[in-house]
Amino acid sequence: MEQAKYKSFLVKFAYWAAIILIAALFIKYLLGPLTPFLIALAIALPMQALARKITRKLKINKKFLTVLLVILCYVLIAGLLVLAVFGVVSFVADWAAKLPEMFTDTIQPWATEVVNDALNKLERYNPELRATVEEALPGVMSTFSSAVMNFSVTVLGWISAIGAGLPNFFLATVICIIASIFFALDYDGISKAVLGVLPDKAQTIIRTAKRALGVIVGKYLKSYMIILLMTFAQIAVGLLIIGVDNALVIALLVAVFDILPIVGSGLVLAPWAAIKLLQGQIGTGIGLAVLWAVVIIVRQYAEPKIVGKQVGLHPLATLLCLWVGLKLAGGIGMFALPIGLLIIMELKAEGLIFNDGNEIQGGA
């Protein structure tokens, strides 16, 4: 009896270890290359469903309407991305280009005044220490100045690297658009062709996984909409307290950046706080820095709980999936790993995989 339990445990362990290994390898090596096609499918499915509903009520060619909806969807997405990226890149590039001049005209005189005041006070108590400090100051200021100049060059280099990567991005976008059109035009035929070569068990598993995916993605969208509204409220209140003009509009833009994988609110709040501090607006700069810290802390604490509650994962499991997914495949992995785990759990709950500890079962 004990031997049977031990054997059953080993089988279960090996089974789940194999699933985790396959999922990790897929996310690590295949998710990136397949991303344009996965995005294409994600856009094509709702557009195809929408076109089907419209053509039931209106006498419009379904294929023409499907292609039109797909193109309009991409135009909308592209417009929003271009505006967002252009605004951020312009802001960062302008700030980085002006940083050396700001250092020479603002920071250095201010620092010199503060240091001289400190030296005068120091002389009253210890003249010898003042001489030592004065001797070291030129080297410190030179090092600091070089760091500012190098940082400016580094930021501009990052922007140049982004520009160099645009051809690949545009190529992936074209592939994504073409694939979306193909998926939307002949989804039923493609689905039948793919499923037709698979055994009945696999077909049932895929259909169940597809149905589960739709439910899970819906719950994910709901959870991140809650996070978006929560972040917007925090930033709006913070900016209003600080006394920033157009606080609600800025809060909405920063909240959108914060919801994006990898990007985060720091892309706006961190340089903004630094600029205000360098310009001598200490109160505003500290307020923005504190607001950024609050947003980060609340997001890191609340995201696993909100997402976990919506999709049915324990907050710790959600946090683990988000972190491991991020390390395996960046922002895409943050979503792909927990979604994949939830689909596996749903398939197991349906009795389609690993139902009794020693076999994979199929369902009708």
mmCIF file of C-alpha atoms in Angstrom:
data_model
loop_
_atom_site.group_PDB
_atom_site.id
_atom_site.type_symbol
_atom_site.label_atom_id
_atom_site.label_comp_id
_atom_site.label_asym_id
_atom_site.label_seq_id
_atom_site.Cartn_x
_atom_site.Cartn_y
_atom_site.Cartn_z
ATOM 1 C CA MET A 1 0.000 0.000 0.000
ATOM 2 C CA GLU A 2 2.769 2.397 0.992
ATOM 3 C CA GLN A 3 4.693 1.471 -2.140
ATOM 4 C CA ALA A 4 1.637 2.242 -4.304
ATOM 5 C CA LYS A 5 1.240 5.669 -2.647
ATOM 6 C CA TYR A 6 4.936 6.380 -3.118
ATOM 7 C CA LYS A 7 4.741 5.357 -6.779
ATOM 8 C CA SER A 8 1.628 7.503 -7.281
ATOM 9 C CA PHE A 9 3.416 10.480 -5.700
ATOM 10 C CA LEU A 10 6.437 10.048 -7.979
ATOM 11 C CA VAL A 11 4.198 9.814 -11.047
ATOM 12 C CA LYS A 12 2.345 12.987 -10.071
ATOM 13 C CA PHE A 13 5.574 14.805 -9.305
ATOM 14 C CA ALA A 14 7.153 13.774 -12.603
ATOM 15 C CA TYR A 15 4.006 14.738 -14.492
ATOM 16 C CA TRP A 16 3.788 18.242 -13.047
ATOM 17 C CA ALA A 17 7.554 18.726 -13.303
ATOM 18 C CA ALA A 18 7.338 17.848 -17.010
ATOM 19 C CA ILE A 19 4.461 20.302 -17.522
ATOM 20 C CA ILE A 20 6.339 23.094 -15.721
ATOM 21 C CA LEU A 21 9.507 22.359 -17.707
ATOM 22 C CA ILE A 22 7.658 22.356 -21.038
ATOM 23 C CA ALA A 23 5.829 25.581 -20.121
ATOM 24 C CA ALA A 24 9.092 27.250 -19.052
ATOM 25 C CA LEU A 25 10.887 26.179 -22.254
ATOM 26 C CA PHE A 26 7.952 27.376 -24.364
ATOM 27 C CA ILE A 27 7.867 30.773 -22.656
ATOM 28 C CA LYS A 28 11.649 31.116 -22.779
ATOM 29 C CA TYR A 29 12.298 30.104 -26.393
ATOM 30 C CA LEU A 30 9.032 30.083 -28.383
ATOM 31 C CA LEU A 31 6.803 32.744 -26.861
ATOM 32 C CA GLY A 32 8.867 35.623 -28.271
ATOM 33 C CA PRO A 33 8.913 34.420 -31.903
ATOM 34 C CA LEU A 34 5.240 33.413 -31.725
ATOM 35 C CA THR A 35 4.093 36.666 -30.117
ATOM 36 C CA PRO A 36 3.040 38.384 -33.407
ATOM 37 C CA PHE A 37 0.840 35.402 -34.259
ATOM 38 C CA LEU A 38 -0.628 35.187 -30.762
ATOM 39 C CA ILE A 39 -1.447 38.909 -30.855
ATOM 40 C CA ALA A 40 -2.896 38.441 -34.333
ATOM 41 C CA LEU A 41 -5.146 35.644 -33.083
ATOM 42 C CA ALA A 42 -6.170 37.663 -30.016
ATOM 43 C CA ILE A 43 -7.253 40.563 -32.240
ATOM 44 C CA ALA A 44 -8.798 38.445 -34.993
ATOM 45 C CA LEU A 45 -11.107 36.406 -32.765
ATOM 46 C CA PRO A 46 -13.160 39.298 -31.321
ATOM 47 C CA MET A 47 -13.198 41.094 -34.687
ATOM 48 C CA GLN A 48 -14.440 37.932 -36.401
ATOM 49 C CA ALA A 49 -17.127 37.444 -33.751
ATOM 50 C CA LEU A 50 -18.175 41.105 -34.043
ATOM 51 C CA ALA A 51 -18.347 40.860 -37.829
ATOM 52 C CA ARG A 52 -20.510 37.732 -37.544
ATOM 53 C CA LYS A 53 -22.985 39.542 -35.284
ATOM 54 C CA ILE A 54 -23.155 42.602 -37.551
ATOM 55 C CA THR A 55 -23.674 40.591 -40.729
ATOM 56 C CA ARG A 56 -26.599 38.766 -39.109
ATOM 57 C CA LYS A 57 -28.436 42.086 -38.853
ATOM 58 C CA LEU A 58 -27.070 43.966 -41.865
ATOM 59 C CA LYS A 59 -26.553 42.822 -45.437
ATOM 60 C CA ILE A 60 -22.791 43.339 -45.532
ATOM 61 C CA ASN A 61 -20.123 41.068 -46.929
ATOM 62 C CA LYS A 62 -18.674 39.296 -43.877
ATOM 63 C CA LYS A 63 -15.143 38.961 -45.220
ATOM 64 C CA PHE A 64 -14.952 42.628 -46.205
ATOM 65 C CA LEU A 65 -16.336 43.719 -42.827
ATOM 66 C CA THR A 66 -13.925 41.448 -40.951
ATOM 67 C CA VAL A 67 -10.885 42.864 -42.738
ATOM 68 C CA LEU A 68 -12.171 46.414 -42.191
ATOM 69 C CA LEU A 69 -12.658 45.828 -38.462
ATOM 70 C CA VAL A 70 -9.195 44.293 -38.101
ATOM 71 C CA ILE A 71 -7.576 47.244 -39.882
ATOM 72 C CA LEU A 72 -9.533 49.780 -37.821
ATOM 73 C CA CYS A 73 -8.487 47.984 -34.637
ATOM 74 C CA TYR A 74 -4.811 48.179 -35.622
ATOM 75 C CA VAL A 75 -5.140 51.839 -36.640
ATOM 76 C CA LEU A 76 -6.572 52.650 -33.213
ATOM 77 C CA ILE A 77 -3.866 50.687 -31.375
ATOM 78 C CA ALA A 78 -1.113 52.207 -33.539
ATOM 79 C CA GLY A 79 -2.407 55.716 -32.977
ATOM 80 C CA LEU A 80 -2.435 55.297 -29.199
ATOM 81 C CA LEU A 81 1.030 53.716 -29.172
ATOM 82 C CA VAL A 82 2.536 56.394 -31.418
ATOM 83 C CA LEU A 83 1.154 59.191 -29.253
ATOM 84 C CA ALA A 84 2.354 57.529 -26.052
ATOM 85 C CA VAL A 85 5.823 56.598 -27.317
ATOM 86 C CA PHE A 86 6.367 59.926 -29.062
ATOM 87 C CA GLY A 87 5.402 61.827 -25.931
ATOM 88 C CA VAL A 88 7.661 59.812 -23.643
ATOM 89 C CA VAL A 89 10.658 59.731 -26.001
ATOM 90 C CA SER A 90 10.383 63.467 -26.709
ATOM 91 C CA PHE A 91 10.174 64.243 -23.005
ATOM 92 C CA VAL A 92 13.126 62.031 -22.045
ATOM 93 C CA ALA A 93 15.277 63.159 -24.994
ATOM 94 C CA ASP A 94 14.608 66.829 -24.298
ATOM 95 C CA TRP A 95 15.372 66.363 -20.616
ATOM 96 C CA ALA A 96 18.572 64.412 -21.306
ATOM 97 C CA ALA A 97 19.774 66.995 -23.836
ATOM 98 C CA LYS A 98 19.162 69.881 -21.416
ATOM 99 C CA LEU A 99 20.685 68.123 -18.411
ATOM 100 C CA PRO A 100 24.304 69.295 -18.982
ATOM 101 C CA GLU A 101 23.155 72.900 -19.453
ATOM 102 C CA MET A 102 20.896 72.605 -16.395
ATOM 103 C CA PHE A 103 23.871 71.349 -14.402
ATOM 104 C CA THR A 104 26.069 74.262 -15.459
ATOM 105 C CA ASP A 105 23.469 77.008 -15.066
ATOM 106 C CA THR A 106 21.433 75.784 -12.097
ATOM 107 C CA ILE A 107 22.879 72.874 -10.157
ATOM 108 C CA GLN A 108 26.519 73.946 -10.023
ATOM 109 C CA PRO A 109 25.846 77.527 -8.805
ATOM 110 C CA TRP A 110 23.359 76.233 -6.247
ATOM 111 C CA ALA A 111 25.771 73.555 -5.051
ATOM 112 C CA THR A 112 28.616 76.087 -4.874
ATOM 113 C CA GLU A 113 26.511 78.420 -2.750
ATOM 114 C CA VAL A 114 25.495 75.616 -0.398
ATOM 115 C CA VAL A 115 29.091 74.365 -0.098
ATOM 116 C CA ASN A 116 30.480 77.865 0.556
ATOM 117 C CA ASP A 117 27.880 78.427 3.245
ATOM 118 C CA ALA A 118 28.786 75.100 4.826
ATOM 119 C CA LEU A 119 32.515 75.920 4.652
ATOM 120 C CA ASN A 120 32.003 79.276 6.340
ATOM 121 C CA LYS A 121 30.185 77.574 9.206
ATOM 122 C CA LEU A 122 32.823 74.855 9.319
ATOM 123 C CA GLU A 123 35.642 77.414 9.615
ATOM 124 C CA ARG A 124 34.238 78.657 12.910
ATOM 125 C CA TYR A 125 34.698 75.249 14.488
ATOM 126 C CA ASN A 126 37.584 73.611 12.638
ATOM 127 C CA PRO A 127 39.669 75.673 10.154
ATOM 128 C CA GLU A 128 41.924 72.705 9.366
ATOM 129 C CA LEU A 129 38.971 70.558 8.313
ATOM 130 C CA ARG A 130 37.796 73.332 6.000
ATOM 131 C CA ALA A 131 41.151 73.332 4.220
ATOM 132 C CA THR A 132 40.907 69.569 3.740
ATOM 133 C CA VAL A 133 37.365 69.814 2.366
ATOM 134 C CA GLU A 134 38.296 72.679 0.017
ATOM 135 C CA GLU A 135 41.156 70.622 -1.350
ATOM 136 C CA ALA A 136 38.855 67.676 -2.113
ATOM 137 C CA LEU A 137 35.972 69.710 -3.572
ATOM 138 C CA PRO A 138 37.318 70.207 -7.145
ATOM 139 C CA GLY A 139 37.707 66.460 -7.608
ATOM 140 C CA VAL A 140 34.222 65.752 -6.221
ATOM 141 C CA MET A 141 32.592 68.384 -8.451
ATOM 142 C CA SER A 142 34.500 67.109 -11.488
ATOM 143 C CA THR A 143 33.380 63.528 -10.825
ATOM 144 C CA PHE A 144 29.783 64.637 -10.353
ATOM 145 C CA SER A 145 29.886 66.737 -13.517
ATOM 146 C CA SER A 146 31.274 63.800 -15.517
ATOM 147 C CA ALA A 147 28.536 61.538 -14.138
ATOM 148 C CA VAL A 148 25.836 63.990 -15.266
ATOM 149 C CA MET A 149 27.348 64.285 -18.745
ATOM 150 C CA ASN A 150 27.728 60.507 -19.070
ATOM 151 C CA PHE A 151 24.163 59.952 -17.922
ATOM 152 C CA SER A 152 22.899 62.344 -20.571
ATOM 153 C CA VAL A 153 24.873 60.524 -23.262
ATOM 154 C CA THR A 154 23.622 57.148 -21.966
ATOM 155 C CA VAL A 155 19.969 58.217 -22.132
ATOM 156 C CA LEU A 156 20.393 59.521 -25.671
ATOM 157 C CA GLY A 157 22.088 56.217 -26.525
ATOM 158 C CA TRP A 158 19.065 54.315 -25.222
ATOM 159 C CA ILE A 159 16.811 56.386 -27.440
ATOM 160 C CA SER A 160 19.064 55.714 -30.437
ATOM 161 C CA ALA A 161 18.902 51.980 -29.679
ATOM 162 C CA ILE A 162 15.109 52.166 -29.636
ATOM 163 C CA GLY A 163 15.219 53.867 -33.022
ATOM 164 C CA ALA A 164 17.537 51.160 -34.363
ATOM 165 C CA GLY A 165 15.047 48.491 -33.266
ATOM 166 C CA LEU A 166 12.122 50.102 -35.081
ATOM 167 C CA PRO A 167 12.632 48.193 -38.391
ATOM 168 C CA ASN A 168 12.188 44.847 -36.589
ATOM 169 C CA PHE A 169 9.191 46.233 -34.735
ATOM 170 C CA PHE A 170 7.565 47.391 -37.960
ATOM 171 C CA LEU A 171 8.267 44.023 -39.620
ATOM 172 C CA ALA A 172 6.667 42.195 -36.687
ATOM 173 C CA THR A 173 3.703 44.584 -36.886
ATOM 174 C CA VAL A 174 3.200 43.884 -40.610
ATOM 175 C CA ILE A 175 3.349 40.125 -39.960
ATOM 176 C CA CYS A 176 0.880 40.570 -37.109
ATOM 177 C CA ILE A 177 -1.590 42.498 -39.295
ATOM 178 C CA ILE A 178 -1.386 40.010 -42.168
ATOM 179 C CA ALA A 179 -1.794 37.061 -39.786
ATOM 180 C CA SER A 180 -4.809 38.758 -38.157
ATOM 181 C CA ILE A 181 -6.490 39.140 -41.522
ATOM 182 C CA PHE A 182 -5.870 35.481 -42.400
ATOM 183 C CA PHE A 183 -7.134 34.329 -38.998
ATOM 184 C CA ALA A 184 -10.227 36.523 -39.235
ATOM 185 C CA LEU A 185 -11.094 35.560 -42.805
ATOM 186 C CA ASP A 186 -10.763 31.802 -42.410
ATOM 187 C CA TYR A 187 -10.787 31.062 -38.688
ATOM 188 C CA ASP A 188 -13.232 28.162 -39.017
ATOM 189 C CA GLY A 189 -11.193 26.555 -41.816
ATOM 190 C CA ILE A 190 -7.892 27.003 -39.969
ATOM 191 C CA SER A 191 -9.412 25.624 -36.768
ATOM 192 C CA LYS A 192 -10.797 22.554 -38.527
ATOM 193 C CA ALA A 193 -7.499 21.929 -40.329
ATOM 194 C CA VAL A 194 -5.486 22.080 -37.106
ATOM 195 C CA LEU A 195 -7.903 20.025 -35.036
ATOM 196 C CA GLY A 196 -8.471 17.520 -37.854
ATOM 197 C CA VAL A 197 -4.972 16.066 -37.537
ATOM 198 C CA LEU A 198 -5.297 15.567 -33.776
ATOM 199 C CA PRO A 199 -6.892 12.662 -31.895
ATOM 200 C CA ASP A 200 -10.256 13.144 -30.192
ATOM 201 C CA LYS A 201 -8.712 13.546 -26.752
ATOM 202 C CA ALA A 202 -6.462 16.359 -27.923
ATOM 203 C CA GLN A 203 -9.369 18.085 -29.705
ATOM 204 C CA THR A 204 -11.420 18.038 -26.508
ATOM 205 C CA ILE A 205 -8.498 19.390 -24.507
ATOM 206 C CA ILE A 206 -7.905 22.220 -26.995
ATOM 207 C CA ARG A 207 -11.594 23.204 -27.099
ATOM 208 C CA THR A 208 -11.745 23.233 -23.301
ATOM 209 C CA ALA A 209 -8.498 25.215 -23.094
ATOM 210 C CA LYS A 210 -9.872 27.743 -25.591
ATOM 211 C CA ARG A 211 -13.057 28.166 -23.590
ATOM 212 C CA ALA A 212 -11.058 28.521 -20.357
ATOM 213 C CA LEU A 213 -8.722 31.019 -22.005
ATOM 214 C CA GLY A 214 -11.628 33.283 -22.909
ATOM 215 C CA VAL A 215 -12.921 33.257 -19.333
ATOM 216 C CA ILE A 216 -9.445 33.791 -17.846
ATOM 217 C CA VAL A 217 -8.581 36.683 -20.172
ATOM 218 C CA GLY A 218 -11.885 38.345 -19.289
ATOM 219 C CA LYS A 219 -11.061 38.066 -15.591
ATOM 220 C CA TYR A 220 -7.557 39.409 -16.232
ATOM 221 C CA LEU A 221 -8.947 42.439 -18.063
ATOM 222 C CA LYS A 222 -11.327 43.092 -15.177
ATOM 223 C CA SER A 223 -8.562 42.801 -12.562
ATOM 224 C CA TYR A 224 -6.187 45.135 -14.411
ATOM 225 C CA MET A 225 -8.978 47.634 -14.995
ATOM 226 C CA ILE A 226 -9.420 47.704 -11.208
ATOM 227 C CA ILE A 227 -5.667 48.238 -10.804
ATOM 228 C CA LEU A 228 -5.733 51.001 -13.436
ATOM 229 C CA LEU A 229 -8.545 52.855 -11.649
ATOM 230 C CA MET A 230 -6.821 52.382 -8.283
ATOM 231 C CA THR A 231 -3.536 53.781 -9.628
ATOM 232 C CA PHE A 232 -5.335 56.673 -11.316
ATOM 233 C CA ALA A 233 -7.024 57.601 -8.035
ATOM 234 C CA GLN A 234 -3.724 57.518 -6.107
ATOM 235 C CA ILE A 235 -1.853 59.635 -8.631
ATOM 236 C CA ALA A 236 -4.725 62.103 -9.093
ATOM 237 C CA VAL A 237 -5.026 62.688 -5.336
ATOM 238 C CA GLY A 238 -1.245 63.000 -5.003
ATOM 239 C CA LEU A 239 -0.908 65.506 -7.855
ATOM 240 C CA LEU A 240 -3.825 67.559 -6.531
ATOM 241 C CA ILE A 241 -2.176 67.697 -3.095
ATOM 242 C CA ILE A 242 1.146 68.704 -4.655
ATOM 243 C CA GLY A 243 -0.663 71.386 -6.687
ATOM 244 C CA VAL A 244 0.119 70.217 -10.228
ATOM 245 C CA ASP A 245 -1.927 71.679 -13.077
ATOM 246 C CA ASN A 246 -4.037 69.290 -15.208
ATOM 247 C CA ALA A 247 -3.686 66.692 -12.453
ATOM 248 C CA LEU A 248 -6.491 64.418 -13.692
ATOM 249 C CA VAL A 249 -5.209 64.228 -17.278
ATOM 250 C CA ILE A 250 -1.628 63.584 -16.148
ATOM 251 C CA ALA A 251 -2.838 60.994 -13.622
ATOM 252 C CA LEU A 252 -4.699 59.111 -16.347
ATOM 253 C CA LEU A 253 -1.642 59.056 -18.646
ATOM 254 C CA VAL A 254 0.685 57.911 -15.840
ATOM 255 C CA ALA A 255 -1.810 55.229 -14.760
ATOM 256 C CA VAL A 256 -1.890 53.877 -18.329
ATOM 257 C CA PHE A 257 1.925 53.735 -18.368
ATOM 258 C CA ASP A 258 1.900 52.019 -14.982
ATOM 259 C CA ILE A 259 -0.415 49.252 -16.195
ATOM 260 C CA LEU A 260 1.926 48.399 -19.086
ATOM 261 C CA PRO A 261 4.391 45.547 -18.424
ATOM 262 C CA ILE A 262 7.957 46.631 -17.631
ATOM 263 C CA VAL A 263 7.229 50.341 -18.253
ATOM 264 C CA GLY A 264 5.628 51.529 -15.003
ATOM 265 C CA SER A 265 4.811 54.923 -13.565
ATOM 266 C CA GLY A 266 8.490 55.568 -12.857
ATOM 267 C CA LEU A 267 9.031 56.334 -16.533
ATOM 268 C CA VAL A 268 7.202 59.613 -15.928
ATOM 269 C CA LEU A 269 7.322 60.290 -12.188
ATOM 270 C CA ALA A 270 11.037 59.558 -11.625
ATOM 271 C CA PRO A 271 12.495 61.984 -14.211
ATOM 272 C CA TRP A 272 9.795 64.519 -13.372
ATOM 273 C CA ALA A 273 10.778 64.442 -9.689
ATOM 274 C CA ALA A 274 14.475 64.672 -10.599
ATOM 275 C CA ILE A 275 13.903 67.700 -12.834
ATOM 276 C CA LYS A 276 11.939 69.517 -10.138
ATOM 277 C CA LEU A 277 14.672 68.824 -7.575
ATOM 278 C CA LEU A 278 17.369 70.028 -9.968
ATOM 279 C CA GLN A 279 15.377 73.180 -10.671
ATOM 280 C CA GLY A 280 15.258 73.938 -6.964
ATOM 281 C CA GLN A 281 11.548 73.115 -6.529
ATOM 282 C CA ILE A 282 12.324 70.871 -3.571
ATOM 283 C CA GLY A 283 8.760 70.506 -2.277
ATOM 284 C CA THR A 284 7.352 69.456 -5.645
ATOM 285 C CA GLY A 285 10.277 67.131 -6.331
ATOM 286 C CA ILE A 286 9.987 65.369 -2.976
ATOM 287 C CA GLY A 287 6.206 65.154 -3.369
ATOM 288 C CA LEU A 288 6.547 63.464 -6.765
ATOM 289 C CA ALA A 289 9.202 61.075 -5.435
ATOM 290 C CA VAL A 290 6.982 60.128 -2.477
ATOM 291 C CA LEU A 291 4.007 59.667 -4.814
ATOM 292 C CA TRP A 292 6.082 57.363 -7.030
ATOM 293 C CA ALA A 293 7.141 55.302 -3.998
ATOM 294 C CA VAL A 294 3.522 55.014 -2.813
ATOM 295 C CA VAL A 295 2.317 53.902 -6.244
ATOM 296 C CA ILE A 296 5.048 51.233 -6.454
ATOM 297 C CA ILE A 297 4.407 49.877 -2.945
ATOM 298 C CA VAL A 298 0.621 49.760 -3.344
ATOM 299 C CA ARG A 299 0.885 48.191 -6.816
ATOM 300 C CA GLN A 300 3.294 45.480 -5.670
ATOM 301 C CA TYR A 301 1.094 44.619 -2.705
ATOM 302 C CA ALA A 302 -2.307 44.915 -4.364
ATOM 303 C CA GLU A 303 -1.657 43.378 -7.805
ATOM 304 C CA PRO A 304 -1.203 39.749 -6.637
ATOM 305 C CA LYS A 305 -4.258 40.017 -4.348
ATOM 306 C CA ILE A 306 -6.541 41.605 -6.971
ATOM 307 C CA VAL A 307 -5.437 39.383 -9.856
ATOM 308 C CA GLY A 308 -5.417 36.279 -7.648
ATOM 309 C CA LYS A 309 -8.929 36.976 -6.356
ATOM 310 C CA GLN A 310 -10.328 37.529 -9.852
ATOM 311 C CA VAL A 311 -8.734 34.524 -11.538
ATOM 312 C CA GLY A 312 -8.794 32.131 -8.571
ATOM 313 C CA LEU A 313 -5.099 31.889 -7.670
ATOM 314 C CA HIS A 314 -3.624 32.368 -4.217
ATOM 315 C CA PRO A 315 -1.874 35.788 -3.992
ATOM 316 C CA LEU A 316 1.470 34.097 -3.315
ATOM 317 C CA ALA A 317 1.063 31.816 -6.357
ATOM 318 C CA THR A 318 0.073 34.851 -8.446
ATOM 319 C CA LEU A 319 3.115 36.802 -7.252
ATOM 320 C CA LEU A 320 5.385 33.824 -8.000
ATOM 321 C CA CYS A 321 3.942 33.422 -11.510
ATOM 322 C CA LEU A 322 4.261 37.141 -12.234
ATOM 323 C CA TRP A 323 7.887 37.188 -11.100
ATOM 324 C CA VAL A 324 8.982 33.963 -12.818
ATOM 325 C CA GLY A 325 7.124 34.933 -16.006
ATOM 326 C CA LEU A 326 8.819 38.327 -15.976
ATOM 327 C CA LYS A 327 12.251 36.725 -15.649
ATOM 328 C CA LEU A 328 11.567 34.140 -18.357
ATOM 329 C CA ALA A 329 10.005 36.312 -21.040
ATOM 330 C CA GLY A 330 9.629 39.888 -19.822
ATOM 331 C CA GLY A 331 6.229 41.557 -19.797
ATOM 332 C CA ILE A 332 4.639 38.895 -21.992
ATOM 333 C CA GLY A 333 5.712 36.170 -19.600
ATOM 334 C CA MET A 334 4.029 38.003 -16.699
ATOM 335 C CA PHE A 335 0.687 37.278 -18.333
ATOM 336 C CA ALA A 336 1.468 34.022 -20.143
ATOM 337 C CA LEU A 337 2.712 31.978 -17.173
ATOM 338 C CA PRO A 338 -0.239 32.507 -14.784
ATOM 339 C CA ILE A 339 -2.726 32.136 -17.647
ATOM 340 C CA GLY A 340 -1.059 28.881 -18.698
ATOM 341 C CA LEU A 341 -1.145 27.594 -15.129
ATOM 342 C CA LEU A 342 -4.842 28.456 -14.825
ATOM 343 C CA ILE A 343 -5.646 26.634 -18.067
ATOM 344 C CA ILE A 344 -3.812 23.539 -16.811
ATOM 345 C CA MET A 345 -5.775 23.723 -13.548
ATOM 346 C CA GLU A 346 -9.040 24.026 -15.484
ATOM 347 C CA LEU A 347 -8.179 21.032 -17.684
ATOM 348 C CA LYS A 348 -7.376 18.990 -14.585
ATOM 349 C CA ALA A 349 -10.637 20.081 -12.923
ATOM 350 C CA GLU A 350 -12.536 18.961 -16.035
ATOM 351 C CA GLY A 351 -10.897 15.540 -15.770
ATOM 352 C CA LEU A 352 -9.101 15.927 -19.107
ATOM 353 C CA ILE A 353 -5.541 15.629 -17.805
ATOM 354 C CA PHE A 354 -4.014 13.661 -14.944
ATOM 355 C CA ASN A 355 -7.316 12.873 -13.290
ATOM 356 C CA ASP A 356 -6.467 9.755 -11.303
ATOM 357 C CA GLY A 357 -2.725 10.066 -10.780
ATOM 358 C CA ASN A 358 -1.514 7.672 -13.456
ATOM 359 C CA GLU A 359 -3.148 8.508 -16.784
ATOM 360 C CA ILE A 360 -4.371 11.278 -18.975
ATOM 361 C CA GLN A 361 -8.052 11.017 -19.614
ATOM 362 C CA GLY A 362 -10.177 12.412 -22.407
ATOM 363 C CA GLY A 363 -13.604 13.919 -22.174
ATOM 364 C CA ALA A 364 -16.528 14.367 -24.476
#
